[in-house]
Amino acid sequence: MKNTIKLIAASAMLVGVSAVFAQNMPLAEPHNVVQLTATGAVDVQQDLLVLTLSTVRDGKDAAVVQSQLRQALDAAVLEARRNAEPGQMEVRTGNFSLYPRYSQNSQITGWQGNTELVLEGRDFARITNTAARISTMTIGQVAFSLSPQQRSKIEREAQTLAIENFKTQAADLTRAFGFAGFTLREVSVNSNSYAPGPRPRMMAMEAKSAMADAPIAVEAGKSTVTVNVSGSVQMR
């Protein structure tokens, strides 16, 4: 019985030593591993319009200027909400600021402030028509981008292209190095979008009377959605 116990104890000690030894052994460096990166890119028409309306007020009294800004914003919001529809045209307020004007001797001589209203959505005609009916603000900026739905759809297409390109590149390299096949070791996927060309803008200094009740003409450009797949493969 004692011999049996000693044998079990010795075996347990041997297992422990083996485990420690295995932990301390340096891992063998991988061989026949190649790193590569592949890209999938899809051009898509921008389907989201972001139109920013703004107004500026100034005067001697800060409270009066703030009240004028609030009145202009409230009237604009009231008009915009009549045509708001989720996804098609959403309404949100933008920047609201009030700051003093100083004389040469650093004395406050008055106050100036500005406020913004943002119309955003996929219905371009609804947005531009609504902006034309708002009389208390002028158009400060027009910008285009991709809606979340469109971006998600196109990213999946670009991802499929990137993965196929990755597999093709891995197969080509494997054959070029004289191997029969490969297995995937690790991979990472990331995406981004790029909108080439200048972004159209309408500055707030333009006369409102020139566009009263007449919507501005807008035309979206294209964005390029790119997905990169990078990783390594084991050639065998």
PDB file of C-alpha atoms in Angstrom:
ATOM      1  CA  MET A   1       0.000   0.000   0.000  1.00  0.00           C
ATOM      2  CA  LYS A   2       2.805   2.407   0.929  1.00  0.00           C
ATOM      3  CA  ASN A   3       4.584   1.651  -2.345  1.00  0.00           C
ATOM      4  CA  THR A   4       1.372   2.420  -4.232  1.00  0.00           C
ATOM      5  CA  ILE A   5       1.010   5.800  -2.473  1.00  0.00           C
ATOM      6  CA  LYS A   6       4.653   6.643  -3.194  1.00  0.00           C
ATOM      7  CA  LEU A   7       4.128   5.744  -6.873  1.00  0.00           C
ATOM      8  CA  ILE A   8       1.045   8.005  -7.142  1.00  0.00           C
ATOM      9  CA  ALA A   9       2.899  10.865  -5.435  1.00  0.00           C
ATOM     10  CA  ALA A  10       5.868  10.474  -7.756  1.00  0.00           C
ATOM     11  CA  SER A  11       3.590  10.434 -10.790  1.00  0.00           C
ATOM     12  CA  ALA A  12       1.835  13.596  -9.625  1.00  0.00           C
ATOM     13  CA  MET A  13       5.169  15.346  -9.113  1.00  0.00           C
ATOM     14  CA  LEU A  14       6.307  14.274 -12.558  1.00  0.00           C
ATOM     15  CA  VAL A  15       3.129  15.676 -14.139  1.00  0.00           C
ATOM     16  CA  GLY A  16       3.644  18.970 -12.308  1.00  0.00           C
ATOM     17  CA  VAL A  17       7.246  19.254 -13.428  1.00  0.00           C
ATOM     18  CA  SER A  18       6.245  18.455 -16.998  1.00  0.00           C
ATOM     19  CA  ALA A  19       3.580  21.176 -16.941  1.00  0.00           C
ATOM     20  CA  VAL A  20       6.037  23.782 -15.658  1.00  0.00           C
ATOM     21  CA  PHE A  21       8.622  22.693 -18.197  1.00  0.00           C
ATOM     22  CA  ALA A  22       6.064  22.948 -20.998  1.00  0.00           C
ATOM     23  CA  GLN A  23       5.074  26.464 -19.902  1.00  0.00           C
ATOM     24  CA  ASN A  24       8.685  27.604 -19.928  1.00  0.00           C
ATOM     25  CA  MET A  25       9.462  26.134 -23.331  1.00  0.00           C
ATOM     26  CA  PRO A  26       9.519  28.774 -26.091  1.00  0.00           C
ATOM     27  CA  LEU A  27       6.818  28.296 -28.697  1.00  0.00           C
ATOM     28  CA  ALA A  28       8.050  27.269 -32.094  1.00  0.00           C
ATOM     29  CA  GLU A  29       7.973  30.098 -34.597  1.00  0.00           C
ATOM     30  CA  PRO A  30       5.373  29.558 -37.317  1.00  0.00           C
ATOM     31  CA  HIS A  31       6.729  28.572 -40.716  1.00  0.00           C
ATOM     32  CA  ASN A  32       5.268  29.034 -44.163  1.00  0.00           C
ATOM     33  CA  VAL A  33       2.936  31.802 -42.956  1.00  0.00           C
ATOM     34  CA  VAL A  34       2.123  34.751 -45.213  1.00  0.00           C
ATOM     35  CA  GLN A  35       0.525  38.068 -44.258  1.00  0.00           C
ATOM     36  CA  LEU A  36      -1.812  39.720 -46.737  1.00  0.00           C
ATOM     37  CA  THR A  37      -4.461  42.407 -47.137  1.00  0.00           C
ATOM     38  CA  ALA A  38      -7.349  42.579 -49.588  1.00  0.00           C
ATOM     39  CA  THR A  39      -9.885  45.307 -50.329  1.00  0.00           C
ATOM     40  CA  GLY A  40     -13.462  45.437 -51.532  1.00  0.00           C
ATOM     41  CA  ALA A  41     -14.827  48.806 -52.724  1.00  0.00           C
ATOM     42  CA  VAL A  42     -18.325  49.764 -53.894  1.00  0.00           C
ATOM     43  CA  ASP A  43     -19.432  53.165 -55.242  1.00  0.00           C
ATOM     44  CA  VAL A  44     -22.937  54.178 -54.201  1.00  0.00           C
ATOM     45  CA  GLN A  45     -25.195  57.176 -54.664  1.00  0.00           C
ATOM     46  CA  GLN A  46     -25.535  59.255 -51.506  1.00  0.00           C
ATOM     47  CA  ASP A  47     -29.104  59.076 -50.237  1.00  0.00           C
ATOM     48  CA  LEU A  48     -29.060  61.313 -47.140  1.00  0.00           C
ATOM     49  CA  LEU A  49     -29.418  65.105 -47.281  1.00  0.00           C
ATOM     50  CA  VAL A  50     -28.394  67.247 -44.303  1.00  0.00           C
ATOM     51  CA  LEU A  51     -29.559  70.842 -44.720  1.00  0.00           C
ATOM     52  CA  THR A  52     -28.645  73.380 -42.040  1.00  0.00           C
ATOM     53  CA  LEU A  53     -30.590  76.614 -41.610  1.00  0.00           C
ATOM     54  CA  SER A  54     -29.203  79.421 -39.485  1.00  0.00           C
ATOM     55  CA  THR A  55     -29.784  82.992 -38.396  1.00  0.00           C
ATOM     56  CA  VAL A  56     -27.770  85.695 -36.627  1.00  0.00           C
ATOM     57  CA  ARG A  57     -28.999  88.417 -34.275  1.00  0.00           C
ATOM     58  CA  ASP A  58     -27.130  91.200 -32.512  1.00  0.00           C
ATOM     59  CA  GLY A  59     -27.968  94.049 -30.142  1.00  0.00           C
ATOM     60  CA  LYS A  60     -27.048  95.918 -26.991  1.00  0.00           C
ATOM     61  CA  ASP A  61     -28.926  93.662 -24.591  1.00  0.00           C
ATOM     62  CA  ALA A  62     -28.038  89.972 -24.262  1.00  0.00           C
ATOM     63  CA  ALA A  63     -31.526  88.993 -23.119  1.00  0.00           C
ATOM     64  CA  VAL A  64     -33.124  90.703 -26.105  1.00  0.00           C
ATOM     65  CA  VAL A  65     -30.759  89.021 -28.556  1.00  0.00           C
ATOM     66  CA  GLN A  66     -31.391  85.647 -26.975  1.00  0.00           C
ATOM     67  CA  SER A  67     -35.143  86.207 -27.145  1.00  0.00           C
ATOM     68  CA  GLN A  68     -34.926  87.121 -30.840  1.00  0.00           C
ATOM     69  CA  LEU A  69     -32.957  83.981 -31.566  1.00  0.00           C
ATOM     70  CA  ARG A  70     -35.439  81.858 -29.677  1.00  0.00           C
ATOM     71  CA  GLN A  71     -38.375  83.361 -31.547  1.00  0.00           C
ATOM     72  CA  ALA A  72     -36.706  82.756 -34.914  1.00  0.00           C
ATOM     73  CA  LEU A  73     -35.880  79.171 -33.961  1.00  0.00           C
ATOM     74  CA  ASP A  74     -39.329  78.407 -32.570  1.00  0.00           C
ATOM     75  CA  ALA A  75     -41.015  79.667 -35.746  1.00  0.00           C
ATOM     76  CA  ALA A  76     -38.665  77.586 -37.910  1.00  0.00           C
ATOM     77  CA  VAL A  77     -39.184  74.448 -35.828  1.00  0.00           C
ATOM     78  CA  LEU A  78     -42.981  74.893 -35.957  1.00  0.00           C
ATOM     79  CA  GLU A  79     -42.939  75.117 -39.743  1.00  0.00           C
ATOM     80  CA  ALA A  80     -40.500  72.220 -40.168  1.00  0.00           C
ATOM     81  CA  ARG A  81     -42.401  69.838 -37.899  1.00  0.00           C
ATOM     82  CA  ARG A  82     -45.468  70.058 -40.107  1.00  0.00           C
ATOM     83  CA  ASN A  83     -43.665  68.015 -42.748  1.00  0.00           C
ATOM     84  CA  ALA A  84     -41.449  65.869 -40.543  1.00  0.00           C
ATOM     85  CA  GLU A  85     -41.523  62.114 -41.104  1.00  0.00           C
ATOM     86  CA  PRO A  86     -39.129  59.551 -39.633  1.00  0.00           C
ATOM     87  CA  GLY A  87     -36.415  58.649 -42.097  1.00  0.00           C
ATOM     88  CA  GLN A  88     -37.739  60.990 -44.781  1.00  0.00           C
ATOM     89  CA  MET A  89     -37.217  64.311 -42.979  1.00  0.00           C
ATOM     90  CA  GLU A  90     -36.220  64.614 -39.361  1.00  0.00           C
ATOM     91  CA  VAL A  91     -35.905  67.908 -37.513  1.00  0.00           C
ATOM     92  CA  ARG A  92     -33.352  68.792 -34.852  1.00  0.00           C
ATOM     93  CA  THR A  93     -31.855  71.952 -33.465  1.00  0.00           C
ATOM     94  CA  GLY A  94     -28.195  72.697 -34.021  1.00  0.00           C
ATOM     95  CA  ASN A  95     -25.784  75.201 -32.541  1.00  0.00           C
ATOM     96  CA  PHE A  96     -27.146  77.964 -30.269  1.00  0.00           C
ATOM     97  CA  SER A  97     -24.563  80.493 -29.137  1.00  0.00           C
ATOM     98  CA  LEU A  98     -24.456  83.999 -27.643  1.00  0.00           C
ATOM     99  CA  TYR A  99     -21.263  85.955 -27.114  1.00  0.00           C
ATOM    100  CA  PRO A 100     -20.270  89.581 -26.358  1.00  0.00           C
ATOM    101  CA  ARG A 101     -18.706  92.114 -28.716  1.00  0.00           C
ATOM    102  CA  TYR A 102     -15.888  94.192 -27.267  1.00  0.00           C
ATOM    103  CA  SER A 103     -14.574  97.674 -27.919  1.00  0.00           C
ATOM    104  CA  GLN A 104     -10.891  98.535 -28.275  1.00  0.00           C
ATOM    105  CA  ASN A 105     -10.641  99.118 -24.524  1.00  0.00           C
ATOM    106  CA  SER A 106     -12.107  95.662 -23.814  1.00  0.00           C
ATOM    107  CA  GLN A 107     -15.539  96.953 -22.812  1.00  0.00           C
ATOM    108  CA  ILE A 108     -18.656  95.039 -23.854  1.00  0.00           C
ATOM    109  CA  THR A 109     -20.450  97.071 -26.516  1.00  0.00           C
ATOM    110  CA  GLY A 110     -23.113  94.556 -27.509  1.00  0.00           C
ATOM    111  CA  TRP A 111     -24.060  90.954 -28.024  1.00  0.00           C
ATOM    112  CA  GLN A 112     -24.248  88.677 -31.023  1.00  0.00           C
ATOM    113  CA  GLY A 113     -25.672  85.204 -31.303  1.00  0.00           C
ATOM    114  CA  ASN A 114     -26.676  82.580 -33.806  1.00  0.00           C
ATOM    115  CA  THR A 115     -28.832  79.487 -33.869  1.00  0.00           C
ATOM    116  CA  GLU A 116     -29.303  76.582 -36.270  1.00  0.00           C
ATOM    117  CA  LEU A 117     -31.991  74.177 -37.361  1.00  0.00           C
ATOM    118  CA  VAL A 118     -31.077  70.937 -39.137  1.00  0.00           C
ATOM    119  CA  LEU A 119     -33.328  69.101 -41.598  1.00  0.00           C
ATOM    120  CA  GLU A 120     -32.081  65.611 -42.375  1.00  0.00           C
ATOM    121  CA  GLY A 121     -33.490  62.713 -44.344  1.00  0.00           C
ATOM    122  CA  ARG A 122     -33.824  60.804 -47.602  1.00  0.00           C
ATOM    123  CA  ASP A 123     -36.661  62.846 -49.124  1.00  0.00           C
ATOM    124  CA  PHE A 124     -34.728  65.633 -50.822  1.00  0.00           C
ATOM    125  CA  ALA A 125     -37.794  67.387 -52.234  1.00  0.00           C
ATOM    126  CA  ARG A 126     -39.576  67.444 -48.876  1.00  0.00           C
ATOM    127  CA  ILE A 127     -36.506  68.928 -47.181  1.00  0.00           C
ATOM    128  CA  THR A 128     -35.809  71.645 -49.753  1.00  0.00           C
ATOM    129  CA  ASN A 129     -39.490  72.621 -50.008  1.00  0.00           C
ATOM    130  CA  THR A 130     -39.711  72.900 -46.231  1.00  0.00           C
ATOM    131  CA  ALA A 131     -36.555  75.010 -46.079  1.00  0.00           C
ATOM    132  CA  ALA A 132     -38.008  77.387 -48.689  1.00  0.00           C
ATOM    133  CA  ARG A 133     -41.061  78.007 -46.505  1.00  0.00           C
ATOM    134  CA  ILE A 134     -39.043  78.954 -43.418  1.00  0.00           C
ATOM    135  CA  SER A 135     -38.768  82.757 -43.403  1.00  0.00           C
ATOM    136  CA  THR A 136     -36.881  83.277 -40.131  1.00  0.00           C
ATOM    137  CA  MET A 137     -33.705  81.487 -41.219  1.00  0.00           C
ATOM    138  CA  THR A 138     -31.474  81.148 -44.258  1.00  0.00           C
ATOM    139  CA  ILE A 139     -29.690  78.111 -45.612  1.00  0.00           C
ATOM    140  CA  GLY A 140     -26.210  77.861 -44.164  1.00  0.00           C
ATOM    141  CA  GLN A 141     -24.995  74.508 -45.455  1.00  0.00           C
ATOM    142  CA  VAL A 142     -25.993  71.580 -47.621  1.00  0.00           C
ATOM    143  CA  ALA A 143     -24.252  68.241 -47.242  1.00  0.00           C
ATOM    144  CA  PHE A 144     -24.804  64.671 -48.399  1.00  0.00           C
ATOM    145  CA  SER A 145     -23.915  61.296 -46.939  1.00  0.00           C
ATOM    146  CA  LEU A 146     -25.181  57.717 -46.680  1.00  0.00           C
ATOM    147  CA  SER A 147     -28.139  56.701 -44.552  1.00  0.00           C
ATOM    148  CA  PRO A 148     -27.472  53.936 -41.990  1.00  0.00           C
ATOM    149  CA  GLN A 149     -29.607  51.522 -44.033  1.00  0.00           C
ATOM    150  CA  GLN A 150     -27.711  52.233 -47.247  1.00  0.00           C
ATOM    151  CA  ARG A 151     -24.320  52.129 -45.548  1.00  0.00           C
ATOM    152  CA  SER A 152     -25.068  48.754 -43.926  1.00  0.00           C
ATOM    153  CA  LYS A 153     -26.254  47.260 -47.223  1.00  0.00           C
ATOM    154  CA  ILE A 154     -23.247  48.485 -49.191  1.00  0.00           C
ATOM    155  CA  GLU A 155     -20.788  47.469 -46.477  1.00  0.00           C
ATOM    156  CA  ARG A 156     -22.036  43.889 -46.760  1.00  0.00           C
ATOM    157  CA  GLU A 157     -21.456  43.977 -50.516  1.00  0.00           C
ATOM    158  CA  ALA A 158     -17.965  45.439 -50.093  1.00  0.00           C
ATOM    159  CA  GLN A 159     -17.189  42.889 -47.380  1.00  0.00           C
ATOM    160  CA  THR A 160     -18.146  40.016 -49.661  1.00  0.00           C
ATOM    161  CA  LEU A 161     -15.843  41.401 -52.347  1.00  0.00           C
ATOM    162  CA  ALA A 162     -12.989  41.872 -49.873  1.00  0.00           C
ATOM    163  CA  ILE A 163     -13.269  38.324 -48.551  1.00  0.00           C
ATOM    164  CA  GLU A 164     -13.310  36.857 -52.063  1.00  0.00           C
ATOM    165  CA  ASN A 165     -10.277  38.963 -52.972  1.00  0.00           C
ATOM    166  CA  PHE A 166      -8.506  37.791 -49.813  1.00  0.00           C
ATOM    167  CA  LYS A 167      -9.157  34.144 -50.630  1.00  0.00           C
ATOM    168  CA  THR A 168      -8.074  34.599 -54.234  1.00  0.00           C
ATOM    169  CA  GLN A 169      -4.882  36.368 -53.202  1.00  0.00           C
ATOM    170  CA  ALA A 170      -4.114  33.696 -50.601  1.00  0.00           C
ATOM    171  CA  ALA A 171      -4.618  30.924 -53.174  1.00  0.00           C
ATOM    172  CA  ASP A 172      -2.426  32.700 -55.737  1.00  0.00           C
ATOM    173  CA  LEU A 173       0.400  33.198 -53.237  1.00  0.00           C
ATOM    174  CA  THR A 174       0.140  29.619 -52.037  1.00  0.00           C
ATOM    175  CA  ARG A 175       0.549  28.277 -55.569  1.00  0.00           C
ATOM    176  CA  ALA A 176       3.345  30.756 -56.303  1.00  0.00           C
ATOM    177  CA  PHE A 177       5.304  29.464 -53.315  1.00  0.00           C
ATOM    178  CA  GLY A 178       4.793  25.856 -54.435  1.00  0.00           C
ATOM    179  CA  PHE A 179       2.266  24.749 -51.799  1.00  0.00           C
ATOM    180  CA  ALA A 180      -0.901  22.761 -52.371  1.00  0.00           C
ATOM    181  CA  GLY A 181      -3.261  24.675 -50.093  1.00  0.00           C
ATOM    182  CA  PHE A 182      -3.640  26.966 -47.111  1.00  0.00           C
ATOM    183  CA  THR A 183      -5.557  27.373 -43.850  1.00  0.00           C
ATOM    184  CA  LEU A 184      -6.650  30.626 -42.301  1.00  0.00           C
ATOM    185  CA  ARG A 185      -4.746  31.625 -39.161  1.00  0.00           C
ATOM    186  CA  GLU A 186      -6.159  35.034 -38.213  1.00  0.00           C
ATOM    187  CA  VAL A 187      -8.157  37.768 -39.888  1.00  0.00           C
ATOM    188  CA  SER A 188      -9.488  41.269 -39.198  1.00  0.00           C
ATOM    189  CA  VAL A 189     -12.161  43.229 -41.060  1.00  0.00           C
ATOM    190  CA  ASN A 190     -12.665  46.995 -41.057  1.00  0.00           C
ATOM    191  CA  SER A 191     -14.628  49.421 -43.208  1.00  0.00           C
ATOM    192  CA  ASN A 192     -14.717  53.089 -44.119  1.00  0.00           C
ATOM    193  CA  SER A 193     -16.395  55.369 -46.625  1.00  0.00           C
ATOM    194  CA  TYR A 194     -15.114  58.191 -48.768  1.00  0.00           C
ATOM    195  CA  ALA A 195     -17.063  60.894 -50.544  1.00  0.00           C
ATOM    196  CA  PRO A 196     -14.955  62.302 -53.406  1.00  0.00           C
ATOM    197  CA  GLY A 197     -15.380  65.760 -54.830  1.00  0.00           C
ATOM    198  CA  PRO A 198     -16.412  69.116 -53.297  1.00  0.00           C
ATOM    199  CA  ARG A 199     -19.397  69.304 -51.017  1.00  0.00           C
ATOM    200  CA  PRO A 200     -22.051  71.806 -52.183  1.00  0.00           C
ATOM    201  CA  ARG A 201     -22.728  74.669 -49.754  1.00  0.00           C
ATOM    202  CA  MET A 202     -25.181  77.522 -49.583  1.00  0.00           C
ATOM    203  CA  MET A 203     -23.958  80.365 -47.402  1.00  0.00           C
ATOM    204  CA  ALA A 204     -26.220  82.159 -44.959  1.00  0.00           C
ATOM    205  CA  MET A 205     -25.370  85.574 -46.484  1.00  0.00           C
ATOM    206  CA  GLU A 206     -27.492  84.800 -49.542  1.00  0.00           C
ATOM    207  CA  ALA A 207     -30.640  86.895 -49.763  1.00  0.00           C
ATOM    208  CA  LYS A 208     -33.698  85.078 -48.530  1.00  0.00           C
ATOM    209  CA  SER A 209     -35.967  87.014 -50.877  1.00  0.00           C
ATOM    210  CA  ALA A 210     -34.181  85.514 -53.865  1.00  0.00           C
ATOM    211  CA  MET A 211     -35.313  82.024 -52.881  1.00  0.00           C
ATOM    212  CA  ALA A 212     -38.530  82.692 -51.029  1.00  0.00           C
ATOM    213  CA  ASP A 213     -40.954  79.831 -51.635  1.00  0.00           C
ATOM    214  CA  ALA A 214     -38.554  78.448 -54.249  1.00  0.00           C
ATOM    215  CA  PRO A 215     -36.615  75.353 -53.139  1.00  0.00           C
ATOM    216  CA  ILE A 216     -32.935  75.205 -54.004  1.00  0.00           C
ATOM    217  CA  ALA A 217     -31.721  72.606 -56.453  1.00  0.00           C
ATOM    218  CA  VAL A 218     -29.671  69.857 -54.819  1.00  0.00           C
ATOM    219  CA  GLU A 219     -27.876  66.915 -56.369  1.00  0.00           C
ATOM    220  CA  ALA A 220     -26.129  64.223 -54.379  1.00  0.00           C
ATOM    221  CA  GLY A 221     -22.792  62.757 -55.340  1.00  0.00           C
ATOM    222  CA  LYS A 222     -21.361  59.327 -54.666  1.00  0.00           C
ATOM    223  CA  SER A 223     -19.562  57.731 -51.763  1.00  0.00           C
ATOM    224  CA  THR A 224     -17.100  54.885 -51.943  1.00  0.00           C
ATOM    225  CA  VAL A 225     -17.550  52.274 -49.230  1.00  0.00           C
ATOM    226  CA  THR A 226     -14.384  50.259 -48.659  1.00  0.00           C
ATOM    227  CA  VAL A 227     -13.850  47.140 -46.564  1.00  0.00           C
ATOM    228  CA  ASN A 228     -10.345  45.871 -45.820  1.00  0.00           C
ATOM    229  CA  VAL A 229      -9.654  42.264 -44.859  1.00  0.00           C
ATOM    230  CA  SER A 230      -6.196  41.558 -43.479  1.00  0.00           C
ATOM    231  CA  GLY A 231      -4.702  38.531 -41.800  1.00  0.00           C
ATOM    232  CA  SER A 232      -2.389  35.570 -42.256  1.00  0.00           C
ATOM    233  CA  VAL A 233      -2.646  32.118 -43.757  1.00  0.00           C
ATOM    234  CA  GLN A 234      -0.656  28.935 -43.180  1.00  0.00           C
ATOM    235  CA  MET A 235       0.576  27.481 -46.432  1.00  0.00           C
ATOM    236  CA  ARG A 236       0.755  23.693 -46.499  1.00  0.00           C
TER     237      ARG A 236
END
